[in-house]
Amino acid sequence: MKYRLGIDLGGTSVKLGLVNPARKIVLDSSLPSGGVLSAKELVKNIGRVAKPMMKGRNIIFVGVGVAGDIDSKKGIVRVSPNLNWKNVPLKSLLQKELGKPVVIDNDANVAAWGIYKTQMRPTVQHALVLTLGTGVGGGIILNGQVHRGYTGSAGEIGHMNMLENGRPCKCGLKGCLEAYAGGANVVKYAKIGLKNRKKSILNGLKITPLEISKAARKGDAYAKSIWEEVGHMLGIALGDLVYIFNPQIIVLAGGVAQAGTLITRPISRELKTRPFKTPVQNVKIRIAKKAHNVGIIGAALLAP
Amino acid sequence: MKYRLGIDLGGTSVKLGLVNPARKIVLDSSLPSGGVLSAKELVKNIGRVAKPMMKGRNIIFVGVGVAGDIDSKKGIVRVSPNLNWKNVPLKSLLQKELGKPVVIDNDANVAAWGIYKTQMRPTVQHALVLTLGTGVGGGIILNGQVHRGYTGSAGEIGHMNMLENGRPCKCGLKGCLEAYAGGANVVKYAKIGLKNRKKSILNGLKITPLEISKAARKGDAYAKSIWEEVGHMLGIALGDLVYIFNPQIIVLAGGVAQAGTLITRPISRELKTRPFKTPVQNVKIRIAKKAHNVGIIGAALLAP
């Protein structure tokens, strides 16, 4: 049987999984990535964990997802702030270490690809995936392929400008989508509201997107208003994306997306205000199924 | 020699051109389209003009650009407000009339395709064309092909939302890019400024984008400020598009684009504020060469 090795290379840990032809993980493992290791040291450590997993099996391919600015074509990690890397030729380092063909890509593309390959129908050709985690990542699937653009930088949907001089974003600009729909900012502004004496059962709780959702489902007006605002801003952004890409489906993934209908309802309401009906009526907005291994599977499936 | 027939089907006239393998128009003609003719009548009239042009020549293909909501796959004009058409099977009507294979597409895609095929290097794979005419149209070229999306509706860049509750747009919404960068709105707001007693050499002139550019080049502060604002809003929109698509080049066409550096300078200034440098440093912003027949040539080149 032919296996693929998927690697999800994050700022604190490396997750590895052997993926079978049915797109299931049959064996997985992990190791710390830390910020103190050089790329060469980390690749050695990955080899120590991966080689025993690969031994005696027909491994056709290794795929890797990395957070950062990735040149997928050349196989280079241009910049990864989480790993403290610059211009690391990760593809060739790993090929040498593991003796298999390697493809690398950024984590948002890999997550989108994993969700596309495991949660969408094969008839879907044009899809967008927004990962609403701490930040907001985007992956664009067109004609059944990841659209990476000229330098592999495409898909920065989280930093679309929503409002000039709007909320500050950690990227340094103001008014990015992430500043309204990223989990860290949702929590930050929820807390600001509570400090400003908003009445809510959230008072005194540790605020997380999940807690805000729970409170909203219990009917808490303040919690509901938080998701209304997030959904409203997402609705404006998705309206632009629907007009631009005319996709069949937009899937929302990540912790914030678990708010479910609390955000999809205001999104749909916003989309319905758009006057060009054909693209709006022909797009589905869906919440991704929870799948914490989507980074491994997406990476494993990067090559055909 | 193999020729293609390109047809630019507008609200007031139909322009036809025979295009040779060197992508030059060797023979052209036109007829009125009017709003009073049925689709069948207009197709008959097109036949009367086209057949003598085609006679005795090896015509391999007919391409047509139409303003409106076009289903290029099925060859149907869903809605064309300019022609007062709904659900017209234009492809099959024209194939029957002219006896040649026909492809139809919307005018913004056709213009983008024409500019792509005649004004860009063959190495360009990912390009955007914004036609800044009376309104703002968009055409998206990815992997050397027009991206049309699921229902052929992709590319509505002119109706990206720039500002919630911003300037009213003729589409019915507020704050669309077209409301800031479309020629009709540039002129409208220039006039409002003059009414509000802005000092300018434009006072008393018939205001057009060209006149505003002339005044700005003479140093008129008000005229310059108009293009600064247009360029600023375009810069925000192009920043989003650069982040999303990561194209090699964005070409600005149409009357407003003739403002040239008066708008490209503020666009570049705005782009430079974006913190993710790789996609921004790798995109060129260019003004299209004037080419009033780009609609005919783009249509003629629609099929491979």
Coordinates of C-alpha atoms in Angstrom, one line a residue:
Chain A
M1 CA 0.0 0.0 0.0
K2 CA 1.2 3.5 -0.8
Y3 CA 1.4 6.0 2.0
R4 CA 2.1 9.7 2.3
L5 CA 3.7 11.5 5.2
G6 CA 2.1 14.7 6.2
I7 CA 3.9 17.2 8.4
D8 CA 2.3 20.1 10.2
L9 CA 5.2 22.4 11.2
G10 CA 4.0 24.9 13.9
G11 CA 5.7 27.3 16.2
T12 CA 5.6 25.0 19.2
S13 CA 5.3 21.5 17.8
V14 CA 5.7 19.4 14.7
K15 CA 2.9 16.9 14.0
L16 CA 3.5 14.0 11.7
G17 CA 1.1 11.5 10.3
L18 CA 1.2 8.6 7.8
V19 CA -1.8 9.0 5.5
N20 CA -3.2 6.0 3.6
P21 CA -4.9 6.1 0.2
A22 CA -8.3 6.4 1.9
R23 CA -7.0 9.8 3.3
K24 CA -6.9 8.5 6.9
I25 CA -4.1 8.9 9.3
V26 CA -2.9 5.4 10.3
L27 CA 0.0 6.4 12.5
D28 CA 1.0 9.8 14.0
S29 CA 3.6 11.3 16.2
S30 CA 4.8 14.7 17.3
L31 CA 7.9 16.5 18.5
P32 CA 8.6 20.0 19.9
S33 CA 9.7 22.6 17.3
G34 CA 10.8 25.3 19.8
G35 CA 12.2 28.6 18.7
V36 CA 15.8 27.7 19.7
L37 CA 16.5 25.1 17.1
S38 CA 18.2 25.9 13.8
A39 CA 16.4 24.6 10.7
K40 CA 19.1 21.9 10.3
E41 CA 18.7 20.7 13.8
L42 CA 14.9 20.6 13.5
V43 CA 15.1 18.7 10.2
K44 CA 17.4 16.1 12.0
N45 CA 14.9 15.8 14.8
I46 CA 12.0 15.3 12.3
G47 CA 14.1 12.6 10.6
R48 CA 14.6 10.8 14.0
V49 CA 10.8 10.6 14.4
A50 CA 9.8 10.2 10.8
K51 CA 12.2 7.4 9.7
P52 CA 10.9 4.8 12.1
M53 CA 7.3 5.6 11.0
M54 CA 8.3 5.3 7.3
K55 CA 10.4 2.1 7.7
G56 CA 9.2 -0.9 5.8
R57 CA 6.4 1.1 4.1
N58 CA 6.1 2.4 0.6
I59 CA 6.1 6.2 1.1
I60 CA 5.5 8.0 -2.1
F61 CA 5.6 11.5 -0.9
V62 CA 6.1 14.0 2.0
G63 CA 4.1 17.2 2.3
V64 CA 4.7 19.9 4.8
G65 CA 2.6 22.9 6.0
V66 CA 4.5 25.8 7.6
A67 CA 3.2 29.0 9.0
G68 CA 4.9 31.9 7.2
D69 CA 5.8 33.3 3.8
I70 CA 6.5 30.2 1.8
D71 CA 7.9 29.9 -1.7
S72 CA 6.2 26.6 -2.6
K73 CA 7.7 26.5 -6.1
K74 CA 11.3 26.8 -4.9
G75 CA 10.6 25.0 -1.6
I76 CA 11.9 27.8 0.5
V77 CA 10.6 29.2 3.8
R78 CA 11.1 32.9 3.1
V79 CA 10.1 34.1 6.6
S80 CA 8.5 32.2 9.5
P81 CA 8.2 34.4 12.5
N82 CA 6.9 31.5 14.6
L83 CA 10.0 29.4 13.9
N84 CA 12.4 32.4 13.7
W85 CA 13.5 31.3 10.2
K86 CA 14.6 33.3 7.2
N87 CA 15.3 31.8 3.7
V88 CA 15.4 28.2 4.8
P89 CA 15.6 25.7 1.9
L90 CA 13.2 23.4 3.8
K91 CA 12.3 21.3 0.8
S92 CA 15.8 20.3 -0.1
L93 CA 16.8 19.8 3.6
L94 CA 13.9 17.4 4.1
Q95 CA 14.4 15.6 0.8
K96 CA 18.0 14.9 1.8
E97 CA 17.0 13.8 5.3
L98 CA 14.0 11.6 4.3
G99 CA 15.0 10.5 0.8
K100 CA 11.5 11.2 -0.6
P101 CA 10.0 13.9 -2.8
V102 CA 8.8 16.8 -0.6
V103 CA 6.4 19.7 -1.2
I104 CA 6.0 22.6 1.2
D105 CA 3.3 25.2 1.4
N106 CA 2.0 27.6 4.0
D107 CA -0.4 26.4 6.7
A108 CA -3.5 28.3 5.4
N109 CA -3.2 26.7 2.0
V110 CA -2.6 23.3 3.5
A111 CA -5.6 23.6 5.8
A112 CA -7.8 24.7 2.8
W113 CA -6.5 21.9 0.7
G114 CA -7.2 19.3 3.5
I115 CA -10.7 20.6 3.9
Y116 CA -11.2 20.7 0.2
K117 CA -10.0 17.1 -0.3
T118 CA -11.9 15.6 2.7
Q119 CA -15.0 17.7 3.3
M120 CA -16.1 18.9 -0.2
R121 CA -17.7 17.0 -3.1
P122 CA -15.3 16.2 -6.0
T123 CA -17.6 18.3 -8.3
V124 CA -16.5 21.5 -6.5
Q125 CA -14.0 23.4 -8.6
H126 CA -13.9 26.8 -7.0
A127 CA -13.9 27.1 -3.2
L128 CA -12.6 29.4 -0.5
V129 CA -11.6 28.4 3.0
L130 CA -11.3 31.0 5.8
T131 CA -9.6 29.7 8.9
L132 CA -10.9 31.9 11.7
G133 CA -8.4 30.9 14.4
T134 CA -6.4 33.3 16.6
G135 CA -5.9 35.2 13.3
V136 CA -7.6 34.8 10.0
G137 CA -6.1 32.7 7.2
G138 CA -7.3 32.1 3.7
G139 CA -7.0 29.4 1.1
I140 CA -8.2 29.7 -2.4
I141 CA -9.1 26.7 -4.5
L142 CA -9.7 27.4 -8.2
N143 CA -10.2 24.8 -10.9
G144 CA -9.5 22.2 -8.2
Q145 CA -6.1 23.5 -7.4
V146 CA -4.7 25.8 -4.7
H147 CA -4.2 29.3 -6.2
R148 CA -0.8 30.4 -4.9
G149 CA -0.1 33.4 -7.1
Y150 CA 3.1 34.7 -8.6
T151 CA 5.3 34.4 -5.5
G152 CA 3.2 31.9 -3.5
S153 CA 1.7 34.7 -1.4
A154 CA -1.9 34.6 -2.5
G155 CA -4.8 34.1 -0.1
E156 CA -4.1 36.8 2.5
I157 CA -7.8 37.3 3.0
G158 CA -7.4 38.0 6.7
H159 CA -5.7 41.3 5.9
M160 CA -8.3 42.7 3.5
N161 CA -9.0 46.2 4.5
M162 CA -12.5 46.5 6.0
L163 CA -12.4 50.0 7.3
E164 CA -9.8 52.7 6.9
N165 CA -8.4 53.6 10.3
G166 CA -10.4 50.8 11.8
R167 CA -9.4 48.5 14.6
P168 CA -5.6 48.1 14.9
C169 CA -4.3 44.7 13.5
K170 CA -1.2 43.0 14.7
C171 CA 0.2 43.2 11.1
G172 CA 0.6 46.9 11.8
L173 CA -2.2 48.3 9.7
K174 CA -5.7 49.2 10.8
G175 CA -9.1 47.8 9.8
C176 CA -8.0 44.3 8.6
L177 CA -10.6 41.6 8.5
E178 CA -8.6 39.8 11.2
A179 CA -9.1 42.7 13.5
Y180 CA -12.8 42.0 13.5
A181 CA -13.0 38.2 12.9
G182 CA -9.8 36.7 14.4
G183 CA -10.3 35.0 17.7
A184 CA -7.8 37.0 19.6
N185 CA -9.5 40.3 18.6
V186 CA -13.0 38.9 19.2
V187 CA -12.0 38.1 22.7
K188 CA -10.1 41.4 23.2
Y189 CA -13.1 43.5 22.2
A190 CA -15.5 41.3 24.2
K191 CA -13.4 42.1 27.3
I192 CA -13.4 45.8 26.5
G193 CA -17.2 45.7 26.4
L194 CA -17.4 44.0 29.7
K195 CA -15.0 46.5 31.2
N196 CA -17.3 49.2 29.9
R197 CA -20.0 47.6 32.1
K198 CA -22.0 45.7 29.5
K199 CA -24.5 43.5 31.2
S200 CA -23.7 39.9 30.4
I201 CA -23.5 36.4 31.9
L202 CA -19.9 36.5 30.5
N203 CA -18.9 38.8 33.4
G204 CA -16.4 37.0 35.6
L205 CA -15.8 34.2 33.1
K206 CA -12.6 33.4 31.2
I207 CA -13.5 34.8 27.8
T208 CA -13.0 32.5 24.8
P209 CA -14.9 32.3 21.5
L210 CA -16.5 29.1 22.9
E211 CA -17.8 30.9 26.0
I212 CA -19.2 33.7 24.0
S213 CA -21.0 31.2 21.8
K214 CA -22.4 29.4 24.9
A215 CA -23.6 32.6 26.4
A216 CA -25.2 33.7 23.1
R217 CA -27.0 30.3 22.9
K218 CA -28.4 30.9 26.3
G219 CA -29.8 34.2 25.0
D220 CA -27.3 36.6 26.4
A221 CA -27.8 39.8 24.4
Y222 CA -24.3 41.1 24.7
A223 CA -22.8 37.8 23.5
K224 CA -25.2 37.6 20.6
S225 CA -24.3 41.2 19.6
I226 CA -20.6 40.2 19.5
W227 CA -21.3 37.4 16.9
E228 CA -23.7 39.7 15.0
E229 CA -20.8 42.2 14.5
V230 CA -18.3 39.5 13.6
G231 CA -20.8 38.0 11.1
H232 CA -21.6 41.5 9.7
M233 CA -18.0 42.2 9.0
L234 CA -17.4 38.7 7.6
G235 CA -20.5 39.2 5.5
I236 CA -19.1 42.3 3.9
A237 CA -15.7 40.6 3.2
L238 CA -17.4 37.4 1.8
G239 CA -19.6 39.6 -0.4
D240 CA -16.5 41.0 -2.0
L241 CA -15.0 37.6 -2.3
V242 CA -18.2 36.2 -3.9
Y243 CA -18.2 39.0 -6.4
I244 CA -14.5 38.6 -7.2
F245 CA -14.2 34.7 -7.3
N246 CA -17.8 33.5 -7.8
P247 CA -17.0 30.3 -5.8
Q248 CA -19.4 27.4 -5.3
I249 CA -18.7 27.2 -1.6
I250 CA -17.0 29.1 1.2
V251 CA -16.0 27.1 4.2
L252 CA -15.3 28.7 7.6
A253 CA -12.9 26.8 9.8
G254 CA -11.2 27.4 13.1
G255 CA -12.4 28.2 16.6
V256 CA -14.4 31.3 15.8
A257 CA -16.3 29.3 13.1
Q258 CA -17.7 27.1 15.8
A259 CA -20.1 29.9 16.6
G260 CA -22.0 28.3 13.7
T261 CA -25.3 29.9 12.9
L262 CA -24.5 32.7 15.3
I263 CA -22.2 34.1 12.5
T264 CA -23.6 32.4 9.4
R265 CA -27.0 34.1 9.9
P266 CA -25.6 37.7 9.8
I267 CA -23.3 36.6 7.0
S268 CA -26.2 35.4 4.9
R269 CA -28.2 38.5 5.7
E270 CA -25.3 40.7 4.6
L271 CA -24.8 38.7 1.4
K272 CA -28.5 39.1 0.5
T273 CA -28.1 42.9 0.3
R274 CA -25.8 42.5 -2.7
P275 CA -27.6 43.4 -5.9
F276 CA -25.9 41.0 -8.4
K277 CA -27.9 37.9 -7.5
T278 CA -26.3 35.1 -9.7
P279 CA -23.1 34.7 -7.8
V280 CA -24.7 35.3 -4.3
Q281 CA -27.5 32.7 -4.9
N282 CA -25.0 30.1 -6.2
V283 CA -22.6 30.1 -3.2
K284 CA -22.9 28.0 -0.1
I285 CA -21.5 29.2 3.2
R286 CA -20.6 26.3 5.4
I287 CA -18.8 25.6 8.7
A288 CA -16.0 23.0 8.5
K289 CA -16.3 19.8 10.4
K290 CA -13.9 19.8 13.3
A291 CA -10.8 18.1 12.2
H292 CA -7.7 18.8 14.2
N293 CA -5.6 16.7 11.8
V294 CA -6.5 18.6 8.7
G295 CA -3.0 20.2 8.6
I296 CA -1.4 16.7 8.4
I297 CA -3.9 15.4 5.8
G298 CA -3.8 18.5 3.7
A299 CA 0.0 18.4 3.7
A300 CA 0.1 14.7 2.8
L301 CA -2.2 15.3 -0.1
L302 CA -0.3 18.3 -1.5
A303 CA 1.2 16.4 -4.4
P304 CA -1.1 14.6 -6.8
Chain B
M1 CA -4.8 32.3 -43.8
K2 CA -7.0 31.7 -40.8
Y3 CA -9.1 34.5 -39.5
R4 CA -11.3 35.1 -36.4
L5 CA -14.3 37.3 -36.2
G6 CA -14.5 39.5 -33.0
I7 CA -17.8 41.1 -32.1
D8 CA -18.2 43.8 -29.5
L9 CA -21.9 44.0 -28.7
G10 CA -22.7 47.2 -26.9
G11 CA -25.8 49.0 -25.9
T12 CA -25.8 51.4 -28.9
S13 CA -23.6 49.7 -31.5
V14 CA -22.2 46.4 -32.6
K15 CA -18.6 46.5 -33.7
L16 CA -17.2 43.7 -35.8
G17 CA -13.6 43.0 -36.9
L18 CA -11.8 40.3 -38.8
V19 CA -8.6 39.5 -36.9
N20 CA -5.6 37.9 -38.5
P21 CA -3.1 35.4 -36.8
A22 CA -0.9 38.4 -35.9
R23 CA -3.8 39.7 -33.8
K24 CA -4.5 42.7 -36.0
I25 CA -7.8 43.8 -37.3
V26 CA -7.8 43.6 -41.1
L27 CA -11.4 44.6 -41.8
D28 CA -14.0 46.1 -39.5
S29 CA -17.5 47.3 -39.6
S30 CA -20.3 48.3 -37.3
L31 CA -24.1 48.5 -37.0
P32 CA -26.5 50.0 -34.5
S33 CA -27.7 47.6 -31.8
G34 CA -30.5 49.9 -30.4
G35 CA -32.7 48.9 -27.5
V36 CA -35.8 48.2 -29.8
L37 CA -34.5 45.1 -31.6
S38 CA -35.2 41.6 -30.4
A39 CA -32.2 39.3 -30.1
K40 CA -33.3 37.4 -33.2
E41 CA -33.6 40.6 -35.2
L42 CA -30.2 41.8 -34.1
V43 CA -28.6 38.5 -34.9
K44 CA -30.1 38.7 -38.4
N45 CA -28.6 42.2 -38.8
I46 CA -25.2 41.0 -37.5
G47 CA -25.4 38.2 -40.1
R48 CA -26.1 40.7 -42.9
V49 CA -22.9 42.7 -42.0
A50 CA -20.7 39.7 -41.0
K51 CA -21.3 37.3 -43.9
P52 CA -19.9 39.6 -46.6
M53 CA -16.8 40.1 -44.3
M54 CA -16.4 36.4 -43.9
K55 CA -17.0 35.4 -47.5
G56 CA -14.1 33.7 -49.2
R57 CA -12.1 33.7 -46.1
N58 CA -11.2 30.8 -43.7
I59 CA -13.0 31.9 -40.5
I60 CA -12.1 29.5 -37.7
F61 CA -14.0 31.1 -34.9
V62 CA -16.4 33.9 -33.7
G63 CA -16.0 35.5 -30.3
V64 CA -18.5 38.0 -28.8
G65 CA -18.2 40.4 -25.8
V66 CA -21.5 41.5 -24.3
A67 CA -22.2 43.9 -21.4
G68 CA -24.2 42.0 -18.8
D69 CA -24.5 38.8 -16.8
I70 CA -23.2 36.2 -19.2
D71 CA -23.2 32.4 -18.8
S72 CA -20.2 31.8 -21.0
K73 CA -20.3 28.0 -20.5
K74 CA -23.9 27.7 -21.8
G75 CA -23.6 30.6 -24.2
I76 CA -26.5 32.5 -22.7
V77 CA -26.9 36.2 -22.0
R78 CA -28.7 36.0 -18.6
V79 CA -29.3 39.7 -18.3
S80 CA -28.1 42.6 -20.4
P81 CA -29.7 45.9 -19.1
N82 CA -28.1 47.8 -22.0
L83 CA -29.7 45.5 -24.6
N84 CA -32.8 44.9 -22.6
W85 CA -32.3 41.2 -23.0
K86 CA -33.1 38.3 -20.6
N87 CA -32.0 34.7 -21.1
V88 CA -31.0 35.0 -24.7
P89 CA -29.2 31.9 -26.1
L90 CA -26.8 34.2 -28.1
K91 CA -24.2 31.5 -28.8
S92 CA -26.6 29.1 -30.5
L93 CA -28.4 31.9 -32.4
L94 CA -25.1 33.2 -33.8
Q95 CA -23.8 29.8 -34.6
K96 CA -26.9 29.1 -36.6
E97 CA -26.7 32.5 -38.3
L98 CA -22.9 32.4 -39.1
G99 CA -22.2 28.7 -39.3
K100 CA -19.1 29.0 -37.2
P101 CA -18.2 28.0 -33.6
V102 CA -19.0 30.9 -31.2
V103 CA -17.9 31.8 -27.7
I104 CA -19.5 34.6 -25.7
D105 CA -18.3 36.4 -22.6
N106 CA -18.9 39.6 -20.7
D107 CA -17.3 42.8 -21.9
A108 CA -15.0 43.2 -18.9
N109 CA -13.5 39.7 -19.3
V110 CA -13.1 40.3 -23.1
A111 CA -11.3 43.6 -22.5
A112 CA -9.0 42.0 -20.0
W113 CA -8.3 39.1 -22.3
G114 CA -7.6 41.5 -25.2
I115 CA -5.2 43.5 -23.1
Y116 CA -3.6 40.4 -21.7
K117 CA -3.1 38.9 -25.2
T118 CA -1.8 42.1 -26.9
Q119 CA -0.1 44.2 -24.2
M120 CA 1.4 41.7 -21.7
R121 CA 4.4 39.4 -22.0
P122 CA 3.7 35.7 -22.6
T123 CA 5.4 34.9 -19.4
V124 CA 2.7 36.6 -17.4
Q125 CA 0.4 34.0 -15.8
H126 CA -1.5 36.0 -13.2
A127 CA -2.9 39.4 -14.1
L128 CA -5.8 41.7 -13.2
V129 CA -7.3 44.3 -15.5
L130 CA -9.5 47.1 -14.1
T131 CA -11.4 49.0 -16.7
L132 CA -12.0 52.4 -15.2
G133 CA -14.6 53.7 -17.7
T134 CA -18.0 55.2 -16.8
G135 CA -18.2 52.4 -14.3
V136 CA -15.4 50.0 -13.1
G137 CA -15.1 46.6 -14.6
G138 CA -12.7 43.8 -13.7
G139 CA -11.1 40.9 -15.5
I140 CA -9.1 38.2 -13.8
I141 CA -6.4 36.2 -15.6
L142 CA -5.0 33.2 -13.6
N143 CA -2.7 30.6 -15.0
G144 CA -3.0 32.3 -18.4
Q145 CA -6.8 31.9 -18.5
V146 CA -9.8 34.1 -17.7
H147 CA -11.2 33.2 -14.3
R148 CA -14.9 33.1 -14.7
G149 CA -16.0 31.3 -11.6
Y150 CA -18.9 28.9 -11.0
T151 CA -21.6 30.8 -12.8
G152 CA -19.4 33.0 -15.0
S153 CA -19.9 36.0 -12.7
A154 CA -16.4 36.4 -11.3
G155 CA -14.5 39.7 -11.6
E156 CA -17.0 42.2 -10.1
I157 CA -14.1 44.2 -8.7
G158 CA -15.9 47.5 -9.3
H159 CA -18.4 46.6 -6.6
M160 CA -16.0 45.6 -3.8
N161 CA -17.2 47.5 -0.7
M162 CA -14.7 50.2 0.2
L163 CA -16.7 52.0 2.9
E164 CA -19.9 50.9 4.7
N165 CA -22.5 53.6 4.0
G166 CA -20.1 55.4 1.7
R167 CA -20.9 57.1 -1.6
P168 CA -24.1 55.7 -3.2
C169 CA -23.4 53.5 -6.2
K170 CA -25.8 53.0 -9.2
C171 CA -25.9 49.3 -8.3
G172 CA -28.0 50.2 -5.3
L173 CA -25.4 49.7 -2.5
K174 CA -23.2 52.3 -0.9
G175 CA -19.4 52.5 -0.9
C176 CA -18.5 50.4 -3.9
L177 CA -15.1 51.0 -5.6
E178 CA -17.0 52.2 -8.7
A179 CA -18.5 55.1 -6.6
Y180 CA -15.0 56.4 -6.1
A181 CA -13.1 55.4 -9.2
G182 CA -15.7 55.2 -12.0
G183 CA -15.6 58.1 -14.4
A184 CA -19.2 59.1 -13.9
N185 CA -18.7 59.4 -10.1
V186 CA -15.3 61.1 -10.4
V187 CA -17.0 63.8 -12.6
K188 CA -20.1 64.0 -10.3
Y189 CA -18.1 64.6 -7.2
A190 CA -15.7 67.0 -9.0
K191 CA -18.8 69.1 -9.9
I192 CA -20.1 69.0 -6.3
G193 CA -16.7 70.3 -5.1
L194 CA -16.9 73.2 -7.6
K195 CA -20.4 74.0 -6.6
N196 CA -19.1 74.2 -3.0
R197 CA -16.8 76.9 -4.3
K198 CA -13.6 75.0 -4.6
K199 CA -11.0 77.3 -6.3
S200 CA -10.0 75.7 -9.6
I201 CA -9.3 76.4 -13.2
L202 CA -12.0 73.7 -13.8
N203 CA -14.7 76.3 -12.9
G204 CA -16.8 77.0 -16.0
L205 CA -15.4 74.0 -18.0
K206 CA -17.3 70.9 -19.1
I207 CA -15.9 68.4 -16.5
T208 CA -14.5 65.2 -17.9
P209 CA -11.8 62.9 -16.5
L210 CA -9.5 64.3 -19.3
E211 CA -10.2 67.9 -18.3
I212 CA -9.5 67.1 -14.6
S213 CA -6.2 65.5 -15.7
K214 CA -5.2 68.5 -17.8
A215 CA -5.9 70.9 -14.9
A216 CA -4.0 68.7 -12.5
R217 CA -1.0 68.7 -14.9
K218 CA -1.2 72.5 -15.0
G219 CA -0.8 72.4 -11.2
D220 CA -4.4 73.0 -10.2
A221 CA -4.6 71.9 -6.5
Y222 CA -8.3 70.9 -6.6
A223 CA -7.8 68.8 -9.7
K224 CA -4.8 67.1 -8.2
S225 CA -6.7 66.4 -5.0
I226 CA -9.4 64.6 -7.0
W227 CA -6.9 62.2 -8.5
E228 CA -5.2 61.8 -5.1
E229 CA -8.5 60.6 -3.7
V230 CA -9.3 58.3 -6.6
G231 CA -5.7 56.8 -6.4
H232 CA -6.0 56.5 -2.6
M233 CA -9.2 54.4 -2.9
L234 CA -7.9 52.4 -5.8
G235 CA -4.7 51.8 -3.8
I236 CA -6.7 50.3 -0.9
A237 CA -8.7 48.1 -3.3
L238 CA -5.6 47.0 -5.2
G239 CA -3.8 46.3 -1.9
D240 CA -6.6 43.8 -1.1
L241 CA -6.4 42.3 -4.6
V242 CA -2.6 42.0 -4.4
Y243 CA -2.9 40.2 -1.1
I244 CA -5.7 37.9 -2.4
F245 CA -4.4 37.1 -5.9
N246 CA -0.7 37.8 -5.7
P247 CA -0.6 38.8 -9.4
Q248 CA 2.4 39.8 -11.5
I249 CA 0.7 42.8 -13.0
I250 CA -2.4 44.9 -12.6
V251 CA -3.3 47.0 -15.7
L252 CA -5.6 49.9 -15.5
A253 CA -7.6 50.7 -18.6
G254 CA -10.4 53.1 -19.6
G255 CA -10.8 56.9 -19.5
V256 CA -10.0 57.4 -15.9
A257 CA -6.8 55.4 -16.2
Q258 CA -5.5 58.1 -18.7
A259 CA -4.8 60.2 -15.6
G260 CA -1.7 58.1 -15.6
T261 CA 0.8 58.9 -12.8
L262 CA -1.8 61.2 -11.2
I263 CA -3.4 58.1 -10.0
T264 CA -0.6 55.5 -10.1
R265 CA 1.5 57.6 -7.7
P266 CA -1.1 57.6 -4.8
I267 CA -1.8 53.9 -5.6
S268 CA 1.9 53.0 -5.2
R269 CA 2.0 55.1 -2.0
E270 CA -1.0 53.2 -0.6
L271 CA 0.4 49.8 -1.6
K272 CA 3.7 50.5 0.1
T273 CA 1.9 50.8 3.5
R274 CA 1.0 47.1 3.3
P275 CA 3.2 45.1 5.7
F276 CA 3.5 41.8 3.7
K277 CA 6.2 42.9 1.3
T278 CA 6.6 39.9 -1.0
P279 CA 3.4 40.2 -3.0
V280 CA 3.5 44.0 -3.0
Q281 CA 7.1 44.2 -4.3
N282 CA 6.4 41.7 -7.0
V283 CA 3.5 43.4 -8.7
K284 CA 3.6 46.0 -11.4
I285 CA 0.9 48.6 -11.7
R286 CA 0.5 49.7 -15.4
I287 CA -1.7 51.9 -17.5
A288 CA -3.1 50.1 -20.6
K289 CA -2.1 51.4 -24.0
K290 CA -5.0 53.2 -25.6
A291 CA -6.7 50.6 -27.9
H292 CA -10.3 51.3 -28.7
N293 CA -10.5 47.9 -30.6
V294 CA -9.5 45.8 -27.6
G295 CA -13.1 44.6 -27.3
I296 CA -13.0 43.2 -30.8
I297 CA -9.6 41.6 -30.5
G298 CA -10.2 40.2 -27.1
A299 CA -13.5 38.6 -28.3
A300 CA -11.8 37.2 -31.4
L301 CA -9.1 35.6 -29.3
L302 CA -11.5 34.0 -26.8
A303 CA -11.1 30.5 -28.1
P304 CA -7.6 28.9 -28.2

